[in-house]
PDB file of C-alpha atoms and ligand atoms in Angstrom:
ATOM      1  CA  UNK A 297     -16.668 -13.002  -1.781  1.00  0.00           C
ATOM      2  CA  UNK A 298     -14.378 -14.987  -4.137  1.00  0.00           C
ATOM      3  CA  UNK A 299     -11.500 -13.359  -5.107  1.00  0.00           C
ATOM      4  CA  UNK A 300     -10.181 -13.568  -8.370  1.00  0.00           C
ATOM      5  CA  UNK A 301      -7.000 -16.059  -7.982  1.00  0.00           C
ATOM      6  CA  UNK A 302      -4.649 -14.441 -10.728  1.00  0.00           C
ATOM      7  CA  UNK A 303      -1.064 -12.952  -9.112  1.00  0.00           C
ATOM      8  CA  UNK A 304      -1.067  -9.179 -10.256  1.00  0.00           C
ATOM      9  CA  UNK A 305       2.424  -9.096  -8.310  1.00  0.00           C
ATOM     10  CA  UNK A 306       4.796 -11.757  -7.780  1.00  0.00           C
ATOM     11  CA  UNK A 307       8.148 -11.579  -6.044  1.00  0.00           C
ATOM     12  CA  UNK A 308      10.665 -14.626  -7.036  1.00  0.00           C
ATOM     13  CA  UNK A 309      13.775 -15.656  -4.834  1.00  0.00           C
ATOM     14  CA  UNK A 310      14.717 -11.801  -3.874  1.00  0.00           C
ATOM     15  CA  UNK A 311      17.583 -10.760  -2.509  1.00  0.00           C
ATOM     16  CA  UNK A 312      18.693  -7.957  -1.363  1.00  0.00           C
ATOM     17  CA  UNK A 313      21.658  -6.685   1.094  1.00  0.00           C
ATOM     18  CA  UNK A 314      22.745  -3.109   1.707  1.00  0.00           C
ATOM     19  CA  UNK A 315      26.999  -3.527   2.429  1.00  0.00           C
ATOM     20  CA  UNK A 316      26.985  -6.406   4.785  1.00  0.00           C
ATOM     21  CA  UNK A 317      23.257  -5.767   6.062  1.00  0.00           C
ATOM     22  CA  UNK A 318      21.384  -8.925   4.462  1.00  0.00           C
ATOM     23  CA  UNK A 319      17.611  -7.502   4.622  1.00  0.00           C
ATOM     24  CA  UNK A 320      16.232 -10.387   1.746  1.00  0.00           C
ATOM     25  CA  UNK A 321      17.979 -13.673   0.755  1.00  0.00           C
ATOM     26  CA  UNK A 322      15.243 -15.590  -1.083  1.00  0.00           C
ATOM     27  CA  UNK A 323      11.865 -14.607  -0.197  1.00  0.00           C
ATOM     28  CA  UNK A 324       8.855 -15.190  -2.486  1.00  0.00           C
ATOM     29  CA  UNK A 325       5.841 -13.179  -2.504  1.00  0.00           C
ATOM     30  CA  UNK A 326       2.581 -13.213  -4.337  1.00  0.00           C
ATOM     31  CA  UNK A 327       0.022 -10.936  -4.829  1.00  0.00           C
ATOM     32  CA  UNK A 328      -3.221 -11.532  -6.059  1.00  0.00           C
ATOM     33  CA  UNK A 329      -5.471  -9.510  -7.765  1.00  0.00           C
ATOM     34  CA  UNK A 330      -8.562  -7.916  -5.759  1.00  0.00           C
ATOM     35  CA  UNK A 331      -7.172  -9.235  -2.242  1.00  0.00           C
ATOM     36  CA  UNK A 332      -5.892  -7.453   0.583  1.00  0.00           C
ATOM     37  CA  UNK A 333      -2.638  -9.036   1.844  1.00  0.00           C
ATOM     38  CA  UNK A 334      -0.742  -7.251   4.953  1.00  0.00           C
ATOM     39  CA  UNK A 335       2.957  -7.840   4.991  1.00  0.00           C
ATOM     40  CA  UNK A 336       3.940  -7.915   8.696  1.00  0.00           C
ATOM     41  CA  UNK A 337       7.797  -8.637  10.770  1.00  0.00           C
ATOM     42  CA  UNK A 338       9.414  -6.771  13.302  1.00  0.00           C
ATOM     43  CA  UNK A 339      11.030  -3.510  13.130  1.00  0.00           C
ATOM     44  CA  UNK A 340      14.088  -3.420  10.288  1.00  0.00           C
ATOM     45  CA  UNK A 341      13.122  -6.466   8.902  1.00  0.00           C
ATOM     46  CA  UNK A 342      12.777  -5.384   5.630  1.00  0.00           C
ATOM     47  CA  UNK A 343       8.594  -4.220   4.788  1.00  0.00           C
ATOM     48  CA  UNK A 344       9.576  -1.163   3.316  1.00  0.00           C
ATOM     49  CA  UNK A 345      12.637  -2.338   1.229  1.00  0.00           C
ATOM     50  CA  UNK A 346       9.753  -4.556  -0.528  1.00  0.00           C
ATOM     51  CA  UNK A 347       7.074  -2.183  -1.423  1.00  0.00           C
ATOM     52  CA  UNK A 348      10.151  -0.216  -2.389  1.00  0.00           C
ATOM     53  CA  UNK A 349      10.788  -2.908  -4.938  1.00  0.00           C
ATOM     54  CA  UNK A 350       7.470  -3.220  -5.925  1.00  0.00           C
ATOM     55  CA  UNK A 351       7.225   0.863  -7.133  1.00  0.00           C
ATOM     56  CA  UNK A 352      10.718   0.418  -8.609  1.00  0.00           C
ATOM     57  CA  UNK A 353      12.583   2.710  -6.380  1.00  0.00           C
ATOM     58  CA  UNK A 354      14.571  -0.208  -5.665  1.00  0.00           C
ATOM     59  CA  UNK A 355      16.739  -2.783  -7.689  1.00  0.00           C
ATOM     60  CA  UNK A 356      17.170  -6.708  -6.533  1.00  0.00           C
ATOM     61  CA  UNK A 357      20.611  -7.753  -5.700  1.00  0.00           C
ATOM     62  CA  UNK A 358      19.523 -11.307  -7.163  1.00  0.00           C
ATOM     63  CA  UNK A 359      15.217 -12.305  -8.302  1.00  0.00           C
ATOM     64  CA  UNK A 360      12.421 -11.357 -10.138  1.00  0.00           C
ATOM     65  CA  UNK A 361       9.676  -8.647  -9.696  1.00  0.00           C
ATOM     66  CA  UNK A 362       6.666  -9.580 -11.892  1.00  0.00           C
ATOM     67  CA  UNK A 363       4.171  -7.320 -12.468  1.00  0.00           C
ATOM     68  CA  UNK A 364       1.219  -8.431 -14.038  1.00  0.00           C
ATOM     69  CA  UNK A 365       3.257 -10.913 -15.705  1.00  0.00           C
ATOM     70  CA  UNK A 366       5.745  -8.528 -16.691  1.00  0.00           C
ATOM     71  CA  UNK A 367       8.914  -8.445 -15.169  1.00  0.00           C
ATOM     72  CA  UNK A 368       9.610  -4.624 -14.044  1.00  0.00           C
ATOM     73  CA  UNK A 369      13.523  -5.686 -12.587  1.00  0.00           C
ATOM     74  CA  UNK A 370      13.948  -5.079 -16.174  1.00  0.00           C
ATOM     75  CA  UNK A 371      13.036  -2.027 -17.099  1.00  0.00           C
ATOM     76  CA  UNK A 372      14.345   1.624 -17.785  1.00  0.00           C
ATOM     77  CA  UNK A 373      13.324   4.304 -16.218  1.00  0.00           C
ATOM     78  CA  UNK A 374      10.742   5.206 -19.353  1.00  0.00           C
ATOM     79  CA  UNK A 375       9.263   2.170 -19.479  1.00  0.00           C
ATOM     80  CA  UNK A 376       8.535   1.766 -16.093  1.00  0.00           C
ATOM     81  CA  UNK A 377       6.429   4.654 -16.446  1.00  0.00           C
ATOM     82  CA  UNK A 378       3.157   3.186 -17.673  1.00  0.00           C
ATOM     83  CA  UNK A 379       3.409   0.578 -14.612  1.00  0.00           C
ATOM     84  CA  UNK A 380       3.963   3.446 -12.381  1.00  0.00           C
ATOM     85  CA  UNK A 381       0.497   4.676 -13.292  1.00  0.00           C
ATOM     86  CA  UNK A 382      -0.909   1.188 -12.162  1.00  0.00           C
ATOM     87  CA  UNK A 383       0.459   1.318  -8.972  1.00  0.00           C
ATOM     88  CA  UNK A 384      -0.249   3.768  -6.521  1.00  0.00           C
ATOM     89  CA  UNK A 385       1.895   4.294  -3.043  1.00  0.00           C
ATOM     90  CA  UNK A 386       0.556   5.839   0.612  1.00  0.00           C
ATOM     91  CA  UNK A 387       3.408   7.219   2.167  1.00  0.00           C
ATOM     92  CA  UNK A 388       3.828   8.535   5.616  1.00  0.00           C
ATOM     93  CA  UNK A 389       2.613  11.557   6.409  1.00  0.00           C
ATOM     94  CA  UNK A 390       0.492  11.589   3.342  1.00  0.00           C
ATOM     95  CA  UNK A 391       3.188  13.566   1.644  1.00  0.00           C
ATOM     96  CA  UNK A 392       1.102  16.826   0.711  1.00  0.00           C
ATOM     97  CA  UNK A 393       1.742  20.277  -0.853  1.00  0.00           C
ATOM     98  CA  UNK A 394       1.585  22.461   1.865  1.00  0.00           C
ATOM     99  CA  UNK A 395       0.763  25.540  -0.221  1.00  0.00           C
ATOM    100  CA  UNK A 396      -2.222  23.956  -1.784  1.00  0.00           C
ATOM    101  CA  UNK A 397      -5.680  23.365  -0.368  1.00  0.00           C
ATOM    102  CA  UNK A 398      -7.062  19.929   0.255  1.00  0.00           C
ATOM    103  CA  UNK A 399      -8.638  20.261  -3.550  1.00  0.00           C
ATOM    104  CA  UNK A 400      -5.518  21.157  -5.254  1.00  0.00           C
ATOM    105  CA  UNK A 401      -3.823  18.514  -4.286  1.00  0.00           C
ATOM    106  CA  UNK A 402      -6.069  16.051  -4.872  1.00  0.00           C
ATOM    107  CA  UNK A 403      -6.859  18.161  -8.563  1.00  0.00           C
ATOM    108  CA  UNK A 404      -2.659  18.145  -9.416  1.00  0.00           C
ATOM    109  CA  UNK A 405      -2.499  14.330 -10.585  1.00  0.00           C
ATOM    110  CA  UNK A 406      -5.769  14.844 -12.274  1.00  0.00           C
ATOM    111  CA  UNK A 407      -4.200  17.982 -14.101  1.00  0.00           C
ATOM    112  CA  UNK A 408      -1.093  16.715 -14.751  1.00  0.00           C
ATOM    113  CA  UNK A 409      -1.958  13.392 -16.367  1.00  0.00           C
ATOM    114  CA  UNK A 410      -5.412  13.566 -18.162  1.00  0.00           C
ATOM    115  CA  UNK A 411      -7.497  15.733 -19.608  1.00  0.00           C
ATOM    116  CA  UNK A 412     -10.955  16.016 -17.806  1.00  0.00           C
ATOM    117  CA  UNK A 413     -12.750  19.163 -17.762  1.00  0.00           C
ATOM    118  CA  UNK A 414     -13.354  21.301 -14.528  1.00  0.00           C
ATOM    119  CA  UNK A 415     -16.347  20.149 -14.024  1.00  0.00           C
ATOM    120  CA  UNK A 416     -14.868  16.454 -13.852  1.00  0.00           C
ATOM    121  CA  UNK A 417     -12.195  17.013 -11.832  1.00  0.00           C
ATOM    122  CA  UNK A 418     -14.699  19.044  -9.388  1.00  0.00           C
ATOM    123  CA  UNK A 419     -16.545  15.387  -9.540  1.00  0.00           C
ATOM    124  CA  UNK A 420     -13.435  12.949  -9.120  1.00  0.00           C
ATOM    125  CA  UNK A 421     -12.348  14.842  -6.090  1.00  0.00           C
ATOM    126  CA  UNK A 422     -15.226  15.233  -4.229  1.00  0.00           C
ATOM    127  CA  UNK A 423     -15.648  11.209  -4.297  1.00  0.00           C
ATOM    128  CA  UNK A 424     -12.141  10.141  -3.775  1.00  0.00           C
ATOM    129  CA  UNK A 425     -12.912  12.970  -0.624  1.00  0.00           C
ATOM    130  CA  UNK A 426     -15.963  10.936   0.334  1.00  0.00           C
ATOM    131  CA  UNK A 427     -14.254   7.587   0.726  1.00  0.00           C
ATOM    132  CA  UNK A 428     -12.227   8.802   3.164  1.00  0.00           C
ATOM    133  CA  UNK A 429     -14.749  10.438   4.783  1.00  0.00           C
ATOM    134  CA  UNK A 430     -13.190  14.212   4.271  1.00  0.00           C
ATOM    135  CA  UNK A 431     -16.206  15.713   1.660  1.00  0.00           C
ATOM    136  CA  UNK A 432     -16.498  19.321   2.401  1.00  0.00           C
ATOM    137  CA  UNK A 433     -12.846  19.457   3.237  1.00  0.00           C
ATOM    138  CA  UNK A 434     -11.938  20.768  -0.490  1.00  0.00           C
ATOM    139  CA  UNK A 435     -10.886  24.148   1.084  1.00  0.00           C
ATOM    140  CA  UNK A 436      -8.989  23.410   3.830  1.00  0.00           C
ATOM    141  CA  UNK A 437      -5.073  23.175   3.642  1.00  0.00           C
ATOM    142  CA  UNK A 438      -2.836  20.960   5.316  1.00  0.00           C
ATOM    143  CA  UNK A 439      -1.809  23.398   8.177  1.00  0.00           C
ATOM    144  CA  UNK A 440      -5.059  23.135   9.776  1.00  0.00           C
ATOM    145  CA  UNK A 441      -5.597  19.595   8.962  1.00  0.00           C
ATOM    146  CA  UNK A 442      -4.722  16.889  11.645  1.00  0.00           C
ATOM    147  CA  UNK A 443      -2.196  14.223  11.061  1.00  0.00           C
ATOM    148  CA  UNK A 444      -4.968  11.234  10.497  1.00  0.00           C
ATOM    149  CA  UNK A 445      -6.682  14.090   8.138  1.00  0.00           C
ATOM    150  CA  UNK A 446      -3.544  14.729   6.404  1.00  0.00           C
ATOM    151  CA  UNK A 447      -2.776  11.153   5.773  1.00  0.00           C
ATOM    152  CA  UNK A 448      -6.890  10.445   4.470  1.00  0.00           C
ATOM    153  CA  UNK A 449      -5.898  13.180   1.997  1.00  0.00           C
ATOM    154  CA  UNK A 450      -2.726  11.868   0.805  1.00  0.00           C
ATOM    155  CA  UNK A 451      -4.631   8.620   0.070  1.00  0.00           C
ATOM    156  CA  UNK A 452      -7.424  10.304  -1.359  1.00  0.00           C
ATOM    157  CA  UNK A 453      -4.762  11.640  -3.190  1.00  0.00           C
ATOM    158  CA  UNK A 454      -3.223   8.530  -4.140  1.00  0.00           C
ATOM    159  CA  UNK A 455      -6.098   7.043  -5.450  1.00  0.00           C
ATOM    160  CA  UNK A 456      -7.839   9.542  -7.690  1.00  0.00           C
ATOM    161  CA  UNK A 457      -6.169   8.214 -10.749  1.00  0.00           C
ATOM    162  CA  UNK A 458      -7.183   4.729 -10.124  1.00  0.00           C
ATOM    163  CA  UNK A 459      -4.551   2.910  -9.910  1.00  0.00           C
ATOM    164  CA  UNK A 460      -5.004  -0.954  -9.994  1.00  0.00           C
ATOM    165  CA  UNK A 461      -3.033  -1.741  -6.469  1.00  0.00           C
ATOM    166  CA  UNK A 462      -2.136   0.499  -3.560  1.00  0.00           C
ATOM    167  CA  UNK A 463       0.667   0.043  -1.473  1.00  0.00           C
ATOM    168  CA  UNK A 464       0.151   1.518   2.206  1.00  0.00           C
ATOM    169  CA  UNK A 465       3.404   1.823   4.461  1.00  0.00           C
ATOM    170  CA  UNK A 466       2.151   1.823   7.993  1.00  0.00           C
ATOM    171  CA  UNK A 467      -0.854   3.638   7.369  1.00  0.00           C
ATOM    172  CA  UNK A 468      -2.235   3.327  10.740  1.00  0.00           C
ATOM    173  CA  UNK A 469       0.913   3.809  12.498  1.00  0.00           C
ATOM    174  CA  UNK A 470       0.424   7.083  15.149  1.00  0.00           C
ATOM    175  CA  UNK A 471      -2.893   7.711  14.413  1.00  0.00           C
ATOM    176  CA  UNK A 472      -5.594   7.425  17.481  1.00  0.00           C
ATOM    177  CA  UNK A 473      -8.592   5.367  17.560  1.00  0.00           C
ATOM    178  CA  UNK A 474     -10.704   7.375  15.276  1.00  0.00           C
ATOM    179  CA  UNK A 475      -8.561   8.199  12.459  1.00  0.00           C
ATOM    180  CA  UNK A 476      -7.420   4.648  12.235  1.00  0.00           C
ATOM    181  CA  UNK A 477     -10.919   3.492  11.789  1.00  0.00           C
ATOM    182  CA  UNK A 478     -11.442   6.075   8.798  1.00  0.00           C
ATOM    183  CA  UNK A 479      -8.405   4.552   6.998  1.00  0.00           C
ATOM    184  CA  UNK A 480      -9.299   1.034   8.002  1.00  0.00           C
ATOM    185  CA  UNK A 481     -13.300   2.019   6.323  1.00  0.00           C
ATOM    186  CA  UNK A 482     -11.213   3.777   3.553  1.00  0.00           C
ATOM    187  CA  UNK A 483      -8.955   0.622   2.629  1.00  0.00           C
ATOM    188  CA  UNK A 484     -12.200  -1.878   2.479  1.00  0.00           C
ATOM    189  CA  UNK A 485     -14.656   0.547   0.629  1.00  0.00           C
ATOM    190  CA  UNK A 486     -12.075   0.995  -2.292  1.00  0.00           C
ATOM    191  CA  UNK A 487     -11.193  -2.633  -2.327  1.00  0.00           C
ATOM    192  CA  UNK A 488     -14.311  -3.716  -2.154  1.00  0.00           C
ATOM    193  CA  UNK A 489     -16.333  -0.790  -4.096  1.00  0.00           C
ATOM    194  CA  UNK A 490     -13.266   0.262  -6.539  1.00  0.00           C
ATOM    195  CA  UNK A 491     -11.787  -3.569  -6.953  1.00  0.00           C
ATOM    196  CA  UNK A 492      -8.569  -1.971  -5.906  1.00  0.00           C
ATOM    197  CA  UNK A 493      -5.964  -4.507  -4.807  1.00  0.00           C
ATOM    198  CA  UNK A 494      -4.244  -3.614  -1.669  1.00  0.00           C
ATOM    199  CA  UNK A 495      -0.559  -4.302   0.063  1.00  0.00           C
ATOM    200  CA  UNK A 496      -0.278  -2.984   3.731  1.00  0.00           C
ATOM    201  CA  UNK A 497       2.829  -3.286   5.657  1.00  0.00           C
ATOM    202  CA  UNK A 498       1.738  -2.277   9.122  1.00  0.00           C
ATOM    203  CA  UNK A 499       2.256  -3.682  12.985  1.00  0.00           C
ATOM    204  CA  UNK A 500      -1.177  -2.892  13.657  1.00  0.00           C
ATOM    205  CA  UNK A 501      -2.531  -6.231  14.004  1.00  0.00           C
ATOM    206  CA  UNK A 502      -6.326  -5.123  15.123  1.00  0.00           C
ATOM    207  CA  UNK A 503      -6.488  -3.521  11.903  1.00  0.00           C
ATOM    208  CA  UNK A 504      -5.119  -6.185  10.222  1.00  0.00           C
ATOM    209  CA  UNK A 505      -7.659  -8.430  11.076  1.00  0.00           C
ATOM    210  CA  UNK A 506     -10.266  -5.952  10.027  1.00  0.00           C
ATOM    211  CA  UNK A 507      -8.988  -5.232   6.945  1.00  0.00           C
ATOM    212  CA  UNK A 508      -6.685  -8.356   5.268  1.00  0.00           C
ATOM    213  CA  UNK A 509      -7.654 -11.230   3.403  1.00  0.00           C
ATOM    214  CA  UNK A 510      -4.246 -13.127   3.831  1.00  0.00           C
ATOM    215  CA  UNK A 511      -1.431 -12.209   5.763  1.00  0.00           C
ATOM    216  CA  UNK A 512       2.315 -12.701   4.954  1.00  0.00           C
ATOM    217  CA  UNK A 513       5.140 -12.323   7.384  1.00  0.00           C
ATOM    218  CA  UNK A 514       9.179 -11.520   6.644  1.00  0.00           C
ATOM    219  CA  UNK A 515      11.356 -13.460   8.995  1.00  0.00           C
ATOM    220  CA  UNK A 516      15.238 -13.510   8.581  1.00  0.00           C
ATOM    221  CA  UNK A 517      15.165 -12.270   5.317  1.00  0.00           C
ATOM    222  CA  UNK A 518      12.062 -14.689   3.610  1.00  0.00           C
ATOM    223  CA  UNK A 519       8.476 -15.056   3.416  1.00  0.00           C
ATOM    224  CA  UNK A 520       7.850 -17.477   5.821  1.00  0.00           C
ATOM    225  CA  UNK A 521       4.049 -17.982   5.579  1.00  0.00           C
ATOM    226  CA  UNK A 522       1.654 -16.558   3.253  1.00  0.00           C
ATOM    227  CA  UNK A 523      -1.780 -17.639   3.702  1.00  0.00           C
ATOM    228  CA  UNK A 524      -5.439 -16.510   4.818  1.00  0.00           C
ATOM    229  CA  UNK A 525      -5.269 -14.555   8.151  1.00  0.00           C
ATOM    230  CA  UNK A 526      -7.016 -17.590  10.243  1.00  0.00           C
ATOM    231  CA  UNK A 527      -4.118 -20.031   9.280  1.00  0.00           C
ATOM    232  CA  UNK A 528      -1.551 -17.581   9.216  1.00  0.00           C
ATOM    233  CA  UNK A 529      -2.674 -16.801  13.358  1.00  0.00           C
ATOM    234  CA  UNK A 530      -2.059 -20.654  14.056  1.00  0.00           C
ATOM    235  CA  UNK A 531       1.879 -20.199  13.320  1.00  0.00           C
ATOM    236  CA  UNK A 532       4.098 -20.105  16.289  1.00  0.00           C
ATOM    237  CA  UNK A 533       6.518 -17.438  14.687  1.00  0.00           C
ATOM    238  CA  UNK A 534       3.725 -15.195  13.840  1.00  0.00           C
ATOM    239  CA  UNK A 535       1.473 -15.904  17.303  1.00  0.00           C
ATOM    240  CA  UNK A 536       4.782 -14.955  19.235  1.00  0.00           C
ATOM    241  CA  UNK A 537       4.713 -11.626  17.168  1.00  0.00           C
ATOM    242  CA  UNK A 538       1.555 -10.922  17.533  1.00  0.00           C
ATOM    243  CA  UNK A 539       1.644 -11.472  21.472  1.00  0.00           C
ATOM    244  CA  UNK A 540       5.152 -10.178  21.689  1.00  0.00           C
ATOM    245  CA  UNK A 541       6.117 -13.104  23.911  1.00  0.00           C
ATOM    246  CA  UNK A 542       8.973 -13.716  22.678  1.00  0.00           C
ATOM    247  CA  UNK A 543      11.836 -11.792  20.771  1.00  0.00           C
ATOM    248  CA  UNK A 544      13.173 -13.252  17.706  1.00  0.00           C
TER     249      UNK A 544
HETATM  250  N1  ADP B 791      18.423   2.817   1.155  1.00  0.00           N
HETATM  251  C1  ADP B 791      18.962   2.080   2.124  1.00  0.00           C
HETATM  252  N2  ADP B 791      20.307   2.031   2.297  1.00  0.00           N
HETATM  253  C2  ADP B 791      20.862   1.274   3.266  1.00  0.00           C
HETATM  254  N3  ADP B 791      20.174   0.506   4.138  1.00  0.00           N
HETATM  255  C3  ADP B 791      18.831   0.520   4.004  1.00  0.00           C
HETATM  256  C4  ADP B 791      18.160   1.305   3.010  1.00  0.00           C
HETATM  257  N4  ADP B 791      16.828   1.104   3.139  1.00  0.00           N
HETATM  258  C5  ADP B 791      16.672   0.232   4.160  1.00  0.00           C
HETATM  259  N5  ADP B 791      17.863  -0.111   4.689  1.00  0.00           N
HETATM  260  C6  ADP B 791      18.066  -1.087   5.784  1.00  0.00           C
HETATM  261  O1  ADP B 791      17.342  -2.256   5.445  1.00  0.00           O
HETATM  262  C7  ADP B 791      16.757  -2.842   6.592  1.00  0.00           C
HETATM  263  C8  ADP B 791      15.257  -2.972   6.381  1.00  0.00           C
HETATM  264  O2  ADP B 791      14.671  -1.679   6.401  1.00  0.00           O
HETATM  265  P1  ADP B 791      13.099  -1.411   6.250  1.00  0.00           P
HETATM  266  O3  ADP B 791      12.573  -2.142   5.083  1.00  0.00           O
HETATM  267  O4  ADP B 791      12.935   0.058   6.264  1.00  0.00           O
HETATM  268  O5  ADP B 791      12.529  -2.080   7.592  1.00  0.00           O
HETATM  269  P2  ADP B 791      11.001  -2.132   8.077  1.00  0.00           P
HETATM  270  O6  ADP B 791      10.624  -3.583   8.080  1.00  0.00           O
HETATM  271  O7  ADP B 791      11.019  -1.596   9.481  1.00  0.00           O
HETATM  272  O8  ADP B 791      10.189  -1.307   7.141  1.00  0.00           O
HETATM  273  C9  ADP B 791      17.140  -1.956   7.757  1.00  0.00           C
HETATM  274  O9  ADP B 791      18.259  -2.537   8.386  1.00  0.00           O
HETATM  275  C10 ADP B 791      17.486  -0.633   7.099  1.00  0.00           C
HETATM  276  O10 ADP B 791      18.444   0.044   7.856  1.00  0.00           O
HETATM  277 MG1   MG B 792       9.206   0.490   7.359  1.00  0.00          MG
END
């Protein structure tokens, strides 16, 4: 399918150090709209300090975060708020209310932030539950839900108020075979069904074959190749990460 080649994120010249630990020092991301691009680099190298940018929980030492044209490095607090609502994160874990059922937490967002009827929310749930392949789980709670279960509701969750891009940190990381499958069916029906752009940071590179459009990898603090994931396999820094031959 062609994608749509407008940037809905774009990351200029960041950098970014923590005391003397240098994590960015120039790298350049882009992000276009409708794709699925997996961000991938070895352990520390920085992944999760950049979708940590991108949801503004994190401030560049030195760059520019563009979202959508706008640049959100800029912002208060306030007005980042309508951007928030555009952007959706997947943490780890899923992040759920353990005192709620499987509905309720998927309902809260819904209740907190618009005003559909019962009826409606009753509606939105139950799909957001089918793409993830957990319909008929509405009364379970998270006690008695596995950890790949958990995590399908917390994106379920994440999605509901659909959100133009989701951001997934590792979300295949610990799961087994089958639960990793559900989230890899999950992350292609709402890309491709619900248009929703999609940034993964993960080391699982089966998946990310299954899933991405274009791959980008952090080396020493930069992008150092962003391209379609048939290229991107043809670099030597990124074939020696994906075989683990050699440490860098
Ligand atoms: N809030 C923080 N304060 C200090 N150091 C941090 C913080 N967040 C991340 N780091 C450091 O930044 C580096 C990159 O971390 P991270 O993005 O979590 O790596 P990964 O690629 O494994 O996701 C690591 O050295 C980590 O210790
Ligand atoms: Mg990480």
């Amino acid at each position: 399918m062609e994608k749509e080649q407008k940037n809905i994120i774009e990351v200029y010249n960041l950098h970014k150090r923590f005391g003397g630990n240098i994590v960015y020092q120039g790298a350049t991301l882009s992000v276009k709209k409708g794709e699925v691009l997996t961000l991938i680099g070895g352990s520390g190298c920085g992944k999760s300090v950049m979708l940590k940018h991108l949801i503004g929980l994190l401030c560049p030492d030195e760059g520019k975060i563009l979202f959508d044209g706008q640049d959100i490095t800029l912002l208060s607090e306030k007005e980042f708020l309508p951007i928030r609502k555009r952007i959706a994160m997947l943490f780890q874990g899923g992040a759920l209310f353990d005192s709620l059922s499987t509905f309720e937490n998927i309902a809260y967002p819904l209740q907190e932030h618009t005003n559909l009827s019962s009826e409606e929310i009753r509606r939105k749930v139950k799909d957001v539950l089918e793409l993830v392949g957990l319909d008929g789980k509405q009364n379970v709670y998270p006690h008695d839900l596995s950890g790949g279960m958990k995590k399908r509701v917390g994106l379920a969750r994440a999605i509901v108020l659909e959100p133009e891009v989701v951001l997934f940190d590792e979300p295949t990381t610990g799961l087994d075979p089958y639960n990793t499958r559900k989230i890899n069916e999950a992350i292609i029906n709402l890309n491709k069904e619900k248009k929703m752009t999609c940034l993964i940071v993960t080391h699982d590179m089966p998946s990310t074959f299954e899933v991405t459009d274009r791959i980008a990898m952090v080396h020493e603090g930069r992008i150092i190749i962003e391209d379609q994931k048939e290229k991107v396999k043809e670099n030597d820094i990124v074939r020696s990460f994906i075989t683990g031959e050699k440490v860098f």
